[in-house]
Short mmCIF file of C-alpha atoms in Angstrom, two decimals:
data_model
loop_
_atom_site.label_atom_id
_atom_site.label_comp_id
_atom_site.label_asym_id
_atom_site.label_seq_id
_atom_site.Cartn_x
_atom_site.Cartn_y
_atom_site.Cartn_z
CA MET A 1081 61.24 -82.59 -140.80
CA LYS A 1082 63.31 -79.18 -139.84
CA ILE A 1083 65.96 -80.17 -141.56
CA LYS A 1084 64.43 -81.23 -144.74
CA ARG A 1085 62.57 -78.07 -144.96
CA HIS A 1086 65.17 -76.10 -144.31
CA THR A 1087 67.40 -77.98 -147.01
CA MET A 1088 64.23 -77.30 -149.36
CA ILE A 1089 64.45 -73.87 -148.69
CA MET A 1090 68.21 -73.26 -149.48
CA GLU A 1091 67.69 -75.03 -153.04
CA ILE A 1092 64.73 -72.61 -153.62
CA ILE A 1093 66.00 -69.06 -152.62
CA GLU A 1094 69.40 -70.64 -154.84
CA ASN A 1095 67.76 -71.62 -157.50
CA HIS A 1096 64.58 -69.17 -157.52
CA ASN A 1097 64.29 -65.22 -157.55
CA ILE A 1098 61.81 -65.38 -154.03
CA GLU A 1099 60.35 -61.56 -153.21
CA THR A 1100 58.13 -62.73 -150.53
CA GLN A 1101 57.78 -64.97 -147.77
CA GLU A 1102 54.30 -65.53 -149.53
CA GLU A 1103 55.94 -66.65 -152.73
CA LEU A 1104 58.45 -68.91 -150.65
CA ILE A 1105 55.41 -70.76 -148.88
CA ASP A 1106 53.61 -71.59 -153.00
CA LYS A 1107 57.01 -73.20 -153.54
CA LEU A 1108 57.32 -75.03 -150.64
CA ARG A 1109 54.18 -76.59 -150.70
CA ALA A 1110 54.55 -76.88 -154.38
CA THR A 1111 56.78 -79.66 -152.96
CA GLY A 1112 55.04 -80.64 -150.25
CA PHE A 1113 55.62 -78.87 -146.90
CA GLU A 1114 52.69 -77.69 -145.77
CA VAL A 1115 54.27 -74.69 -143.75
CA THR A 1116 52.45 -71.57 -142.23
CA GLN A 1117 53.66 -67.80 -142.33
CA ALA A 1118 55.19 -67.95 -138.56
CA THR A 1119 57.11 -71.03 -139.30
CA ILE A 1120 58.25 -69.54 -142.43
CA SER A 1121 59.71 -66.58 -140.56
CA ARG A 1122 61.24 -68.71 -137.78
CA ASP A 1123 63.13 -70.55 -140.70
CA ILE A 1124 63.75 -66.72 -142.56
CA ARG A 1125 65.20 -66.15 -139.49
CA GLU A 1126 67.27 -69.30 -138.39
CA LEU A 1127 68.41 -69.52 -142.05
CA LYS A 1128 69.74 -66.09 -141.70
CA LEU A 1129 67.98 -65.49 -145.33
CA ALA A 1130 68.65 -61.91 -146.47
CA LYS A 1131 66.64 -59.92 -148.93
CA VAL A 1132 68.99 -57.68 -151.39
CA MET A 1133 67.92 -55.63 -154.32
CA SER A 1134 67.98 -58.27 -157.43
CA GLU A 1135 68.82 -57.67 -160.88
CA THR A 1136 65.66 -56.27 -161.58
CA GLY A 1137 64.72 -53.86 -159.01
CA ASN A 1138 63.37 -55.71 -156.74
CA TYR A 1139 64.20 -57.83 -153.44
CA LYS A 1140 64.80 -60.69 -153.26
CA TYR A 1141 65.98 -63.16 -150.17
CA VAL A 1142 69.69 -64.95 -150.30
CA LEU A 1143 71.61 -67.12 -148.10
CA PRO A 1144 74.52 -66.23 -146.03
CA LYS A 1145 77.71 -65.34 -148.04
CA PRO A 1146 80.36 -68.50 -148.40
CA GLY A 1147 83.25 -68.29 -146.29
CA ASP A 1148 80.13 -67.12 -143.56
CA THR A 1149 81.01 -69.33 -140.80
CA ASP A 1150 77.16 -69.30 -139.64
CA SER A 1151 76.20 -70.13 -143.55
CA GLN A 1152 79.03 -72.63 -143.44
CA LYS A 1153 77.23 -74.25 -140.24
CA LEU A 1154 73.63 -74.63 -141.42
CA TYR A 1155 75.04 -76.62 -144.77
CA SER A 1156 76.68 -78.74 -142.24
CA LYS A 1157 73.22 -79.18 -140.83
CA ALA A 1158 71.45 -80.02 -143.70
CA LEU A 1159 74.09 -82.31 -145.62
CA SER A 1160 73.86 -84.11 -142.00
CA GLY A 1161 70.21 -84.82 -142.23
CA SER A 1162 70.50 -85.51 -145.41
CA ILE A 1163 73.06 -87.59 -146.48
CA LYS A 1164 72.62 -91.60 -146.83
CA SER A 1165 76.54 -92.45 -148.50
CA VAL A 1166 79.04 -91.03 -149.11
CA GLU A 1167 81.55 -93.10 -152.04
CA SER A 1168 83.84 -92.64 -153.58
CA ALA A 1169 85.82 -94.52 -156.97
CA MET A 1170 89.60 -92.96 -158.22
CA ASN A 1171 88.64 -89.62 -158.68
CA ASP A 1172 85.11 -89.87 -158.31
CA ILE A 1173 82.61 -89.48 -155.53
CA VAL A 1174 79.34 -90.56 -155.24
CA ILE A 1175 77.12 -88.86 -152.71
CA LYS A 1176 73.71 -90.67 -152.40
CA THR A 1177 70.35 -88.26 -149.82
CA TYR A 1178 66.81 -89.05 -149.05
CA PRO A 1179 64.50 -88.32 -152.34
CA GLY A 1180 64.20 -84.77 -153.12
CA LEU A 1181 67.61 -83.78 -151.27
CA ALA A 1182 70.47 -84.09 -153.91
CA ASN A 1183 70.00 -80.75 -155.21
CA ALA A 1184 70.23 -79.23 -152.52
CA VAL A 1185 72.86 -80.98 -150.44
CA ALA A 1186 74.98 -80.19 -154.25
CA ALA A 1187 74.87 -76.49 -153.59
CA GLY A 1188 75.78 -77.03 -149.87
CA ILE A 1189 78.88 -79.04 -150.72
CA ASP A 1190 79.23 -76.40 -153.92
CA SER A 1191 79.11 -73.80 -150.67
CA LEU A 1192 82.38 -75.08 -149.15
CA HIS A 1193 84.51 -73.67 -151.85
CA GLU A 1194 86.36 -77.75 -151.27
CA HIS A 1195 89.63 -76.28 -154.39
CA ASP A 1196 89.65 -80.17 -155.88
CA ILE A 1197 86.77 -80.74 -157.06
CA LEU A 1198 86.31 -80.07 -159.88
CA GLY A 1199 82.75 -80.16 -160.79
CA CYS A 1200 79.44 -81.14 -158.44
CA VAL A 1201 75.73 -82.95 -160.47
CA ALA A 1202 72.87 -83.84 -158.50
CA GLY A 1203 69.36 -86.01 -159.79
CA ASP A 1204 66.95 -86.50 -157.13
CA ASP A 1205 68.64 -88.65 -154.71
CA THR A 1206 72.90 -89.14 -156.12
CA ILE A 1207 75.43 -86.71 -156.97
CA ILE A 1208 78.37 -87.25 -158.75
CA ILE A 1209 81.48 -85.27 -157.94
CA ILE A 1210 84.70 -85.22 -159.95
CA ALA A 1211 87.77 -84.53 -158.13
CA HIS A 1212 90.92 -83.53 -159.38
CA SER A 1213 93.24 -86.67 -157.50
CA THR A 1214 92.19 -90.01 -156.13
CA GLU A 1215 94.04 -88.59 -152.90
CA ALA A 1216 91.68 -85.26 -153.27
CA ALA A 1217 88.71 -87.25 -154.05
CA GLN A 1218 89.85 -89.78 -150.66
CA ALA A 1219 89.84 -86.53 -149.02
CA ILE A 1220 86.85 -84.93 -149.51
CA CYS A 1221 84.83 -88.12 -148.82
CA LYS A 1222 86.10 -88.48 -145.11
CA ARG A 1223 85.12 -84.46 -144.56
CA ILE A 1224 82.06 -85.07 -146.46
CA ARG A 1225 81.24 -88.19 -144.25
CA LYS A 1226 82.49 -86.85 -141.76
CA ILE A 1227 80.24 -83.27 -141.40
CA SER A 1228 77.28 -86.59 -142.36
CA VAL A 1229 77.58 -87.81 -139.06
CA SER A 1230 77.97 -84.78 -136.75
#
């Protein structure tokens, strides 16, 4: 449950300007997670979320910067707990996730900054990735499988 909650928190932070823990709690509750302020406080610490000034002059929570090894470890952990299968066909990769987690997993994949990924599209429980080539798709597939079983 914690991995799913962390995955959802990362998705919420990526897609919304969350200024307070209360806003984050409300968004999580709207997605079916019943959480307390103490739990959210721990999650923020574990995910190493920071508050930065937004374009509007208010502060908002953000994920650690890409390339930060702690950030990549968090995404890897979220990926490993969310992916059901990874398959490739030519230069396409199809990833099946648990319901409601595809967007967060796709954000995690985007954070890996794979130069061979042309694009990544997520639905509710399915992600399609387009790679530069068949060879690149197979290599990416292999890396994602490695992450998802660790």
